Tab-separated table of C-alpha atoms and ligand atoms in Angstrom:
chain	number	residue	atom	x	y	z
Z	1	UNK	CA	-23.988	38.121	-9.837
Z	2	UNK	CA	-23.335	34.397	-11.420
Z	3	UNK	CA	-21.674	32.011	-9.216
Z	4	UNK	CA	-18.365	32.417	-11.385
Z	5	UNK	CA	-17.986	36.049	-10.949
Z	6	UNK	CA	-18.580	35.337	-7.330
Z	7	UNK	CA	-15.958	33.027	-7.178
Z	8	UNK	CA	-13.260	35.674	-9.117
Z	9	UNK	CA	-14.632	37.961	-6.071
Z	10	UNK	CA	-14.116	36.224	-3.005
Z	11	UNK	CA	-11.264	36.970	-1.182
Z	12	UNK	CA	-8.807	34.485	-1.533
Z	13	UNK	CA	-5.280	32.780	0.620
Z	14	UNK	CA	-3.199	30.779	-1.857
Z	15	UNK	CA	-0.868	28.275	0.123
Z	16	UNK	CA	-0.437	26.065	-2.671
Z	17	UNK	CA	1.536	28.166	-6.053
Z	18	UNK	CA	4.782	27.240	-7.150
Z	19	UNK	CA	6.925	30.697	-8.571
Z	20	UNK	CA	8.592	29.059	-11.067
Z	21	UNK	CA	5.092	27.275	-12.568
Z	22	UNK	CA	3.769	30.830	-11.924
Z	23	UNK	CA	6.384	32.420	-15.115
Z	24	UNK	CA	4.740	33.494	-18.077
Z	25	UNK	CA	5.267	31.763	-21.213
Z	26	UNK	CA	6.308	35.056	-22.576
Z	27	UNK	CA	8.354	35.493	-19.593
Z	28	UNK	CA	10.196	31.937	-19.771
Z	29	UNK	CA	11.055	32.149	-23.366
Z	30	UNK	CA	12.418	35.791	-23.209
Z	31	UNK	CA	14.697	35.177	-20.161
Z	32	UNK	CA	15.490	31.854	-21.547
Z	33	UNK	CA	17.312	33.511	-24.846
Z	34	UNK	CA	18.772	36.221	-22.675
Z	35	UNK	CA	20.611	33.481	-20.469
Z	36	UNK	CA	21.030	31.451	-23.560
Z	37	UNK	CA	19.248	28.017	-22.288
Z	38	UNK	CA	18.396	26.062	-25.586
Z	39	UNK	CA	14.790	24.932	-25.541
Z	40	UNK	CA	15.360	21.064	-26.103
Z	41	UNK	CA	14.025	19.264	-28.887
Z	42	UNK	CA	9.654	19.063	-28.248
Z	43	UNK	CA	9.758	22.462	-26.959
Z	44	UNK	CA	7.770	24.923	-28.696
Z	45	UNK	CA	8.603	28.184	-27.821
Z	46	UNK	CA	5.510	29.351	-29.507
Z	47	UNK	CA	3.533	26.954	-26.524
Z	48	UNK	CA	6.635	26.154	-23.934
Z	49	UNK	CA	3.995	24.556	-21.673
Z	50	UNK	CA	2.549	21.621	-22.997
Z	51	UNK	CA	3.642	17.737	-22.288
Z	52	UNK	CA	2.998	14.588	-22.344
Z	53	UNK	CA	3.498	13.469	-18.117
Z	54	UNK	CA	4.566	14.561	-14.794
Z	55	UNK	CA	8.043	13.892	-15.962
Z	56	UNK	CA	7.492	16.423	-19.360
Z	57	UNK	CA	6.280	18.842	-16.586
Z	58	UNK	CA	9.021	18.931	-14.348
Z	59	UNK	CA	11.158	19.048	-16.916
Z	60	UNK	CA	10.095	22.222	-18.122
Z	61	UNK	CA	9.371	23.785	-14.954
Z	62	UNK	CA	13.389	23.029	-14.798
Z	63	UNK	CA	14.468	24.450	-17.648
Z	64	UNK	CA	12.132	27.627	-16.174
Z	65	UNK	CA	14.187	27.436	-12.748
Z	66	UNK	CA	17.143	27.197	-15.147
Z	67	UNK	CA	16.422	30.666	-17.217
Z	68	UNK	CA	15.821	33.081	-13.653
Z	69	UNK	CA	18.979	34.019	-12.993
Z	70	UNK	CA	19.867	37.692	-11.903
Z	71	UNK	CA	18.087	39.308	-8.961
Z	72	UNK	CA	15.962	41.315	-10.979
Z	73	UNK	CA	14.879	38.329	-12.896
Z	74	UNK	CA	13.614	37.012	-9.702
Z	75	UNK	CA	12.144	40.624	-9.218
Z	76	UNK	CA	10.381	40.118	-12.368
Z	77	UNK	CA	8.845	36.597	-11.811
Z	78	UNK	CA	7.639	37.290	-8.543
Z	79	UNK	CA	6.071	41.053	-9.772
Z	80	UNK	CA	4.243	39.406	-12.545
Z	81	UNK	CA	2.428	36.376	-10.767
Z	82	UNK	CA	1.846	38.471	-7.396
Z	83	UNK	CA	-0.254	40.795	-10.098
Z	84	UNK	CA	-2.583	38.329	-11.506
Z	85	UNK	CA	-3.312	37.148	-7.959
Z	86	UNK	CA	-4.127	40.041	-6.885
Z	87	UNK	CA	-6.483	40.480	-10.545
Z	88	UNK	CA	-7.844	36.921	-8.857
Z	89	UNK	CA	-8.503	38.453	-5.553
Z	90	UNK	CA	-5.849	36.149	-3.937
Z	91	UNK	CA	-5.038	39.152	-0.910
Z	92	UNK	CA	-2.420	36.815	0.755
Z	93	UNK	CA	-0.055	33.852	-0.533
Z	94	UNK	CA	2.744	32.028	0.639
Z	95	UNK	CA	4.077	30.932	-2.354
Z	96	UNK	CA	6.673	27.788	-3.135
Z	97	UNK	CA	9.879	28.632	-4.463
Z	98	UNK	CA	12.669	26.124	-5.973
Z	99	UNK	CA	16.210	27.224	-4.669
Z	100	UNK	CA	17.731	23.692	-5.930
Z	101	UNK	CA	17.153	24.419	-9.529
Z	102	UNK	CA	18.668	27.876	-9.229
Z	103	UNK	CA	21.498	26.416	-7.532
Z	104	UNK	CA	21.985	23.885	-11.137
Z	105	UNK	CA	23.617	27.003	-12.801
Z	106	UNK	CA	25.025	28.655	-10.060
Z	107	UNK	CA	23.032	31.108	-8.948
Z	108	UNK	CA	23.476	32.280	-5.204
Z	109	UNK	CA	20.844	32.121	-2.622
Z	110	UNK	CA	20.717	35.295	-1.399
Z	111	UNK	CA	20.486	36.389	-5.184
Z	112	UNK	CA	17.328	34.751	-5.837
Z	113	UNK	CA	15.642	35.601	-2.238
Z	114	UNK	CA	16.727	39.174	-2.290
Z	115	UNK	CA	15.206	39.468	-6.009
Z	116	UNK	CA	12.005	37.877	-4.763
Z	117	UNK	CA	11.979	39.895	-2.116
Z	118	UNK	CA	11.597	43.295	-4.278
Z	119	UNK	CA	8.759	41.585	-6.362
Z	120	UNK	CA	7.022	41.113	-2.832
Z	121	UNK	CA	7.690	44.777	-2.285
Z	122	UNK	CA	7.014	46.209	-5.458
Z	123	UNK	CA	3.952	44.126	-5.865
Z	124	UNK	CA	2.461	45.001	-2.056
Z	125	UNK	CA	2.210	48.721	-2.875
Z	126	UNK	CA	1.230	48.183	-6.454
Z	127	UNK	CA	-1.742	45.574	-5.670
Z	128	UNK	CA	-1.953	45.660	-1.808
Z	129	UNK	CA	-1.225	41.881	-1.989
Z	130	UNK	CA	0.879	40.144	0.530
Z	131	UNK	CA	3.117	37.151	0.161
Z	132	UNK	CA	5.926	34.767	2.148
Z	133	UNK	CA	8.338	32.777	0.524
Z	134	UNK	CA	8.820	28.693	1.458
Z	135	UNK	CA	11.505	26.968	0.128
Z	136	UNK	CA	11.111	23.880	-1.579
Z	137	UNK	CA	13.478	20.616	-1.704
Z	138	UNK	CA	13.794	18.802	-4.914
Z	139	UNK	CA	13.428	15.086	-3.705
Z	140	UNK	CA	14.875	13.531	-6.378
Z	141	UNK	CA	18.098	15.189	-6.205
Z	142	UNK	CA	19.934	13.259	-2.925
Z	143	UNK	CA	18.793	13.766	1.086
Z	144	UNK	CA	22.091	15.550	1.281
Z	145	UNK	CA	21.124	18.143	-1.091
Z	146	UNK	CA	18.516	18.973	0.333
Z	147	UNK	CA	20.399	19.491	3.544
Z	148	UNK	CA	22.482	22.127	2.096
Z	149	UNK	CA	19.325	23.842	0.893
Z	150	UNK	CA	17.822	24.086	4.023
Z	151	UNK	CA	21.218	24.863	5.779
Z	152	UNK	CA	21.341	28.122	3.033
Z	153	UNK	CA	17.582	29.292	4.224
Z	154	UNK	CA	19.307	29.107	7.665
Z	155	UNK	CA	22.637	30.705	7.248
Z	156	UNK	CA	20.113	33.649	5.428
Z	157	UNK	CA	17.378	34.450	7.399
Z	158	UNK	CA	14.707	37.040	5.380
Z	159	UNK	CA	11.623	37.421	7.535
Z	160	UNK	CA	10.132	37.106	4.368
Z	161	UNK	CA	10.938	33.349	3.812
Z	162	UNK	CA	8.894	31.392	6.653
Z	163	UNK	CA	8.961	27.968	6.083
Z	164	UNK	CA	10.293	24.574	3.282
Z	165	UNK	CA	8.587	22.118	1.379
Z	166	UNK	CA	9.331	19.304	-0.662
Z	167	UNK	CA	8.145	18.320	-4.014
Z	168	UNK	CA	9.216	16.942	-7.673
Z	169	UNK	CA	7.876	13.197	-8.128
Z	170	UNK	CA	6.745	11.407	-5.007
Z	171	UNK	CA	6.932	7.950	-6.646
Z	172	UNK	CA	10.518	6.001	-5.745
Z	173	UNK	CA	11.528	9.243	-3.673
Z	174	UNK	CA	9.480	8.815	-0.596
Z	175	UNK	CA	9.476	12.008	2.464
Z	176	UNK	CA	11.254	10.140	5.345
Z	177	UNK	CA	14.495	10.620	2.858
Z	178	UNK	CA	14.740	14.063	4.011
Z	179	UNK	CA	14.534	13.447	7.813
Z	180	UNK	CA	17.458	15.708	8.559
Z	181	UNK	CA	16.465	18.995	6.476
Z	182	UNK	CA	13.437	18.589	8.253
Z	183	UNK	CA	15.067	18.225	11.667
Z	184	UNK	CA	17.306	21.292	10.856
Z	185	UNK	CA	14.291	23.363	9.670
Z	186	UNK	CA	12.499	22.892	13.041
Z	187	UNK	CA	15.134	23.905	15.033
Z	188	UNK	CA	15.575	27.268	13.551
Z	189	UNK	CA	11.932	28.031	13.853
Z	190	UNK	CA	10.779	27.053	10.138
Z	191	UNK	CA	7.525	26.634	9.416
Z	192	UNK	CA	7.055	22.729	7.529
Z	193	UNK	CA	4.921	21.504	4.384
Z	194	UNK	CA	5.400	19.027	1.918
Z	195	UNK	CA	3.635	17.649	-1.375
Z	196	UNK	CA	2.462	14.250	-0.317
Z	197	UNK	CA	-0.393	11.194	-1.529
Z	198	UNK	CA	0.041	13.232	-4.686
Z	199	UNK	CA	1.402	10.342	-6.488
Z	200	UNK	CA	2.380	7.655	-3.072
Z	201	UNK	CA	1.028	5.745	-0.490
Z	202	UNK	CA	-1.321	7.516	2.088
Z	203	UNK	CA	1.749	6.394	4.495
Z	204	UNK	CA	3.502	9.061	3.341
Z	205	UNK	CA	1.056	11.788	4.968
Z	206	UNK	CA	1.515	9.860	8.136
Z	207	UNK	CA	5.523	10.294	7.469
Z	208	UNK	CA	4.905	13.707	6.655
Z	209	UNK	CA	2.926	14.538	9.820
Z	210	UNK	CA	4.674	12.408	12.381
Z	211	UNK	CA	8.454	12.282	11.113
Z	212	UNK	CA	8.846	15.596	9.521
Z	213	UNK	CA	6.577	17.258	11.717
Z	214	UNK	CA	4.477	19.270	8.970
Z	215	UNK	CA	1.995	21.955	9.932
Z	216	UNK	CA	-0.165	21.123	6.486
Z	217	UNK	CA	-0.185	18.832	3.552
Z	218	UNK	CA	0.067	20.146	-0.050
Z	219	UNK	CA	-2.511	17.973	-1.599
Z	220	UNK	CA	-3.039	14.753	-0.339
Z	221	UNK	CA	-5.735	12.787	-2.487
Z	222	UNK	CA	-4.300	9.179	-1.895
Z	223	UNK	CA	-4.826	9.435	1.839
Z	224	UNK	CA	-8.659	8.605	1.010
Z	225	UNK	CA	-7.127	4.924	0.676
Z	226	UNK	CA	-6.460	4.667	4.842
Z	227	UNK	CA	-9.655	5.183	6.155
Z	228	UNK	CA	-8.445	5.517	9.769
Z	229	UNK	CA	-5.497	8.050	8.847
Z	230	UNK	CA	-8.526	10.021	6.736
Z	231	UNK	CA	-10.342	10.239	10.533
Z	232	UNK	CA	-7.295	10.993	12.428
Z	233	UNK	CA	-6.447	14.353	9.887
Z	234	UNK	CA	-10.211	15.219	9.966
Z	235	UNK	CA	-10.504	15.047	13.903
Z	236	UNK	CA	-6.971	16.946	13.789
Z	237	UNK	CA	-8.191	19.608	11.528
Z	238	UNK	CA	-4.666	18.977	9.337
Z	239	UNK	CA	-5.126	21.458	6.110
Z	240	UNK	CA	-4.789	19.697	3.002
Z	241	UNK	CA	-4.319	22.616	-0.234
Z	242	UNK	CA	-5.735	21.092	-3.375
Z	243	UNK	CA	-4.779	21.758	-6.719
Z	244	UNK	CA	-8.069	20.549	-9.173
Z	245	UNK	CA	-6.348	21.639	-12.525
Z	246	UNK	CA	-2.843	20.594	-12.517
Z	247	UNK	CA	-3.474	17.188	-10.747
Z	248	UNK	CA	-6.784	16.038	-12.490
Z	249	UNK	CA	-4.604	16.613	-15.554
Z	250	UNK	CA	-1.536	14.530	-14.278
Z	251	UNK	CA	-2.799	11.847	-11.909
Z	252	UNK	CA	-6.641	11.171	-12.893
Z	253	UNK	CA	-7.258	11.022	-16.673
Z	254	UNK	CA	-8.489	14.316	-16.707
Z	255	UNK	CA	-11.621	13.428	-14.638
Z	256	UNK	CA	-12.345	16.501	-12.898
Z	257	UNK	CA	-15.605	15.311	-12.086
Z	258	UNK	CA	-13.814	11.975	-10.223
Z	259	UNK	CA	-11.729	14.199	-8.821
Z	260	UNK	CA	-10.627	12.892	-4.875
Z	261	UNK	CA	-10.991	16.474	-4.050
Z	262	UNK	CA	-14.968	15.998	-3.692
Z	263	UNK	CA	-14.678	12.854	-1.545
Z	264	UNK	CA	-12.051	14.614	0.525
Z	265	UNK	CA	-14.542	17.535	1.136
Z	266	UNK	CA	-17.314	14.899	2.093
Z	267	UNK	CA	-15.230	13.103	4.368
Z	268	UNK	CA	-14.503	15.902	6.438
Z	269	UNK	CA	-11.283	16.774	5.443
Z	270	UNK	CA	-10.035	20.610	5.836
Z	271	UNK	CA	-9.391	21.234	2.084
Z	272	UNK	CA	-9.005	24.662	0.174
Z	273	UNK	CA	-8.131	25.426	-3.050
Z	274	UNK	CA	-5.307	26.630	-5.098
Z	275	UNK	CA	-3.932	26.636	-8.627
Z	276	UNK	CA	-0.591	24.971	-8.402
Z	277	UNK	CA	1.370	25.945	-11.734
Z	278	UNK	CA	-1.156	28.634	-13.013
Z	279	UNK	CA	0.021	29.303	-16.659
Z	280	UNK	CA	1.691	25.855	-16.621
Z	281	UNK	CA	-1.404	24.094	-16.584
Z	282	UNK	CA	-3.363	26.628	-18.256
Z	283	UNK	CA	-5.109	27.724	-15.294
Z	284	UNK	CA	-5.691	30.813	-12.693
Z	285	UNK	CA	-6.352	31.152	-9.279
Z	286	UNK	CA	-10.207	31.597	-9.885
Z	287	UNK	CA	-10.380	29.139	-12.651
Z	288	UNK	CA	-9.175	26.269	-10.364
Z	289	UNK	CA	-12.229	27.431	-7.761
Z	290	UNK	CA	-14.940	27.377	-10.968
Z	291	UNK	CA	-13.950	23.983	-12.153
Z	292	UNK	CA	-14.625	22.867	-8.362
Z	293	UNK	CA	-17.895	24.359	-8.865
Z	294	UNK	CA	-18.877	23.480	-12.596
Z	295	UNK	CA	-17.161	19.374	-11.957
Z	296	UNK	CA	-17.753	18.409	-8.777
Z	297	UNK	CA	-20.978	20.559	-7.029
Z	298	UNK	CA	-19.708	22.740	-4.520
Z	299	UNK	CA	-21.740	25.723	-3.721
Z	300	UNK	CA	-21.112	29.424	-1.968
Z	301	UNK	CA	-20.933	27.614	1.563
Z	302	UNK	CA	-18.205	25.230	0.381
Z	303	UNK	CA	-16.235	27.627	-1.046
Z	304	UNK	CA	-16.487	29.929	2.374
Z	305	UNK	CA	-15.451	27.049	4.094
Z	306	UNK	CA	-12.470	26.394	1.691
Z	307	UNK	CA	-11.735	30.128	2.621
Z	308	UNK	CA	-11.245	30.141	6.150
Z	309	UNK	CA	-9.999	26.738	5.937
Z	310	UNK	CA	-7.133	28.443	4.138
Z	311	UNK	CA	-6.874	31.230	6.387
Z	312	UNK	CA	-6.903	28.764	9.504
Z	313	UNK	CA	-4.137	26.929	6.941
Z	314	UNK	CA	-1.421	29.992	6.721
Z	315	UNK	CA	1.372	30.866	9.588
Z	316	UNK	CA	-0.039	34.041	10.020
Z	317	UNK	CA	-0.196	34.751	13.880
Z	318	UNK	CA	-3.820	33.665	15.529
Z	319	UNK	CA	-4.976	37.351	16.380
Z	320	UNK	CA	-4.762	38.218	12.395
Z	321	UNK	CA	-6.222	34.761	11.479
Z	322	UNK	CA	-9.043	35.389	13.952
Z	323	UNK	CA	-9.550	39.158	12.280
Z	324	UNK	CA	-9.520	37.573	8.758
Z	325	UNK	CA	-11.855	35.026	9.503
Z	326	UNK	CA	-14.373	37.413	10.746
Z	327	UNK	CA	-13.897	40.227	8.046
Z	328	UNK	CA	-13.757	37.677	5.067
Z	329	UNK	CA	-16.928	35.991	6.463
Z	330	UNK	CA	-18.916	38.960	6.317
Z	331	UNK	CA	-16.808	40.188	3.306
Z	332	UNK	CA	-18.211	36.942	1.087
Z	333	UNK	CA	-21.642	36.845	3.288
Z	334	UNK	CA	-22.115	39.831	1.399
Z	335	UNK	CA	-21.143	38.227	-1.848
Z	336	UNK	CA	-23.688	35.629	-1.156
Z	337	UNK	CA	-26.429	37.877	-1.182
Z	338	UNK	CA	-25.723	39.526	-4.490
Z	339	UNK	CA	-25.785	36.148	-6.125
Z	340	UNK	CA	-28.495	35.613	-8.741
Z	341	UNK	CA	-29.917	32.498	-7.755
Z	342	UNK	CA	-29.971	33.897	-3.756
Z	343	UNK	CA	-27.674	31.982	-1.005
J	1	ADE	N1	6.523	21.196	-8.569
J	1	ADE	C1	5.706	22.094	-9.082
J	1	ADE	N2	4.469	21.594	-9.228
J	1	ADE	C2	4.507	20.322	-8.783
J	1	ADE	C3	3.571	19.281	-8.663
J	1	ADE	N3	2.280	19.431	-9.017
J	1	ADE	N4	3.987	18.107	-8.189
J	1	ADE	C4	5.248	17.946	-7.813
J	1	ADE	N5	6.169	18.891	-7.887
J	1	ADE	C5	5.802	20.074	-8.375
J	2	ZN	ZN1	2.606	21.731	-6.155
């Protein structure tokens, strides 16, 4: 077996996939004429998914959030990404969700979490793949927006939707602005991420883990620049989930080989991988593990490590964690062997 087909085999956790950068292009264009959202000027709904920035990004992955409206839209969505996970041997996810941009044309809560629900469903005894929701706050709409969010996750409890994040641009809209939804989430049991040293100061991991009381860190590449906050989340073991694609693209000039992910690895950070936007930024869940092996040199081990690193990364309960961690490790042990070049 070559080292890419062993990386398309290994079992996989995904902690870092947005739904709405997870629609089709298909997908987005059809449901976009169906709820009659006009594809602005730039657009092309022959390739929906290509920009010039960040900003041309989120932009679009608005316009997406704009065009899911009806429950069995968000059936639909949820169906279709859970499958190609699953093709990518991803076995569990919990997957980022945008309830703000949903809320921009009046779509209700429970509408969107009960038709994500059924995908979940549907998708679990179709593929055997699991998945939990977290809901994301938009923060650069204001604090107080995201307050409602968060107070809509609560007034709805799913057992299905375990925990919020925040994301959108970092730059101007630092994490201590949402303080409260934070405060609120913790209270009713909420599990706590947040997209952070994306695109800000490696403060803002230190805001993020003291102030908002996070369990992980989605991404985290500009912490390298504190050298004593870099010890304190490697002695800590904080989980960092690392996007290579989407962010190599956006942040450093396309540079996968430069890519902070390697220096994060060397420095003893707990990374693992994930794929971020998948058909957004032309990318898969195993394509954003070859890259990591093609760009920057990691090998089998390293990408066992990322593994359980991911699995030690979820809110699953420690007795399941423990099981995983010994089943995958023998489960991609095996793997290892069948490579053609030997472990
Ligand atoms: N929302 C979806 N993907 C994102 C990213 N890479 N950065 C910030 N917000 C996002
Ligand atoms: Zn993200």
């Amino acid at each position: 077996m070559d080292l890419h087909s062993f990386l398309r085999a290994i079992p996989k956790v995904s902690l870092h996939c947005h739904l709405e950068g997870s629609v089709r292009a298909e997908t987005f264009v059809e449901l976009a004429g169906k709820h009659g959202v006009e594809l602005p000027e730039g657009v092309d709904p022959e390739d929906p998914y290509d920009y010039p920035d960040i900003y041309g990004f989120l932009n679009v992955y608005n316009l997406v959030g704009q065009s899911v409206r009806e429950r069995d839209d968000f059936r639909r969505i949820t169906y279709e990404t859970l499958q190609e996970a699953a093709e990518h041997s991803v076995r569990y996810r919990e997957m980022l969700w945008s309830p703000m941009d949903h809320f921009q044309v009046g779509v209700a809560y429970e509408t969107a979490i009960d038709g994500i629900i059924d995908g979940i469903r549907d998708a679990q005894s179709d593929f055997g793949i699991e998945c939990r929701m977290i809901a994301d706050i938009n923060r650069m709409q204001a604090p107080e927006a995201g307050l409602e969010m968060v107070q809509h996750v609560v007034d709805n409890p799913r057992e299905d939707l375990i925990g919020i994040g925040l994301d959108y641009a970092e730059a101007d809209y630092p994490p201590e602005r949402l303080w409260k939804s934070y405060r609120l989430a913790e209270r009713h049991g909420l599990h706590r991420t947040a997209h952070s040293c994306e695109d800000g100061p490696p403060r803002n991991v230190e805001t993020c883990l003291e102030l908002l009381g996070c369990e992980r860190i989605d991404h985290g590449y500009l912490v390298l620049g504190d050298d004593d906050l870099v010890q304190r989340c490697a002695d800590e073991g904080v989980v960092f989930t690392c996007c290579p694609v989407s962010t190599a693209w956006v942040y450093f000039d396309d540079d996968l080989a430069n890519h902070p992910i390697k220096d994060m690895a060397a420095r003893g950070l707990k990374i693992m991988l994930d794929c971020d936007d998948p058909p957004m930024f032309k990318t898969n869940p195993s394509n954003d593990y070859i890259v990591a092996a093609d760009y920057m040199g990691f090998g089998p081990a390293d990408f066992r490590q990322f593994v359980l690193n991911g699995i030690d990364g979820t809110w699953l309960d420690e007795p399941t964690k423990r099981r995983w961690r010994l089943e995958w490790s023998r489960e991609i042990d095996e793997l290892i062997t069948q490579l053609d070049d030997g472990p």
